[in-house]
């Protein structure tokens, strides 16, 4: 496959502190690459380096051609007082697109992400799922060769996560390369991808499908709790996902590492547990 972009021994320092050290990565057409690591490990810094938003302290960033289109989504999008159409039109005009091109492209993107194109509903009233869809849409306003996503699933319920996963798979099938920081191993496993880890500032490759990989343990909790409390919990446990079960209870998925702190917090906030199931992913 055609190589689009290469990082060659790229390093980044902030105020004398080395965040990333000698990072080398090649991204080819059609690739889907997942970057994982602990909070503060340098994932967002690496995505901004790849996107060309920040300079390297040392090393090289090489593009296949100068007209390479890279779409970038930050980890969150502000609730702006404009419609999604107005916002996407503004972003498209910045990219040099004509109004005629934009009208058709904005309609295509709303259809792709199953987001209603409203002339009245402002982004200030959007749900987290609607905002995240718009966030990815602005990165795709000019069809990108490479789509760079910083925690695209953070804070989404299961339904919104499923819709976004479906859209990303379709984008990949159409030839766009994807580079994404994804914290949740359950979601990372659902994208056909190569996974890299950042640890102590260095990037290393690790297959998600090797027999030596440890099992990922998580829990599914079925119970009742106020939706506003779920939003509150998401600020402290960004890995959790949730949806309504068929019998009306809330079905919440959370990771093993959060078990000892999440359950007391859930109960203290008025949550009632109907069932709790331990599950595993991996070999």
GROMACS .gro file of N, CA and C in nm, residues 25 30 40 78 90-92 99 101 156 163 179 200 218 235 244 263 268 273:
model
   57
   25UNK      N    1   0.697   0.580   1.309
   25UNK     CA    2   0.569   0.522   1.268
   25UNK      C    3   0.545   0.550   1.120
   30UNK      N    4  -0.519   0.312   0.375
   30UNK     CA    5  -0.606   0.205   0.422
   30UNK      C    6  -0.575   0.153   0.560
   40UNK      N    7  -0.200   1.085   3.018
   40UNK     CA    8  -0.076   1.161   3.031
   40UNK      C    9   0.045   1.096   2.969
   78UNK      N   10  -1.667   2.207   2.154
   78UNK     CA   11  -1.749   2.297   2.236
   78UNK      C   12  -1.893   2.301   2.186
   90UNK      N   13  -1.870   2.693   0.790
   90UNK     CA   14  -1.758   2.778   0.835
   90UNK      C   15  -1.625   2.704   0.820
   91UNK      N   16  -1.619   2.578   0.865
   91UNK     CA   17  -1.495   2.501   0.856
   91UNK      C   18  -1.458   2.472   0.710
   92UNK      N   19  -1.557   2.448   0.628
   92UNK     CA   20  -1.531   2.423   0.486
   92UNK      C   21  -1.479   2.544   0.413
   99UNK      N   22  -1.922   2.719  -0.189
   99UNK     CA   23  -2.052   2.696  -0.124
   99UNK      C   24  -2.127   2.581  -0.191
  101UNK      N   25  -1.989   2.314  -0.339
  101UNK     CA   26  -1.924   2.191  -0.290
  101UNK      C   27  -1.970   2.159  -0.148
  156UNK      N   28  -1.961   0.848   2.525
  156UNK     CA   29  -2.077   0.813   2.444
  156UNK      C   30  -2.151   0.694   2.504
  163UNK      N   31  -2.311   0.354   1.643
  163UNK     CA   32  -2.328   0.432   1.521
  163UNK      C   33  -2.194   0.485   1.471
  179UNK      N   34  -0.602   0.701   1.225
  179UNK     CA   35  -0.513   0.695   1.341
  179UNK      C   36  -0.593   0.745   1.460
  200UNK      N   37   0.630   0.541   2.889
  200UNK     CA   38   0.749   0.620   2.923
  200UNK      C   39   0.803   0.693   2.801
  218UNK      N   40  -1.391  -0.704   3.237
  218UNK     CA   41  -1.482  -0.592   3.258
  218UNK      C   42  -1.611  -0.642   3.321
  235UNK      N   43  -1.740   1.185   3.408
  235UNK     CA   44  -1.628   1.277   3.427
  235UNK      C   45  -1.513   1.209   3.502
  244UNK      N   46  -2.996   0.181   2.783
  244UNK     CA   47  -3.115   0.129   2.849
  244UNK      C   48  -3.132  -0.018   2.811
  263UNK      N   49  -1.817   0.102   4.208
  263UNK     CA   50  -1.937   0.048   4.274
  263UNK      C   51  -1.979   0.130   4.396
  268UNK      N   52  -2.345   0.526   4.638
  268UNK     CA   53  -2.353   0.652   4.714
  268UNK      C   54  -2.435   0.758   4.641
  273UNK      N   55  -2.843  -0.170   4.230
  273UNK     CA   56  -2.789  -0.278   4.147
  273UNK      C   57  -2.888  -0.394   4.142
   0.00000   0.00000   0.00000
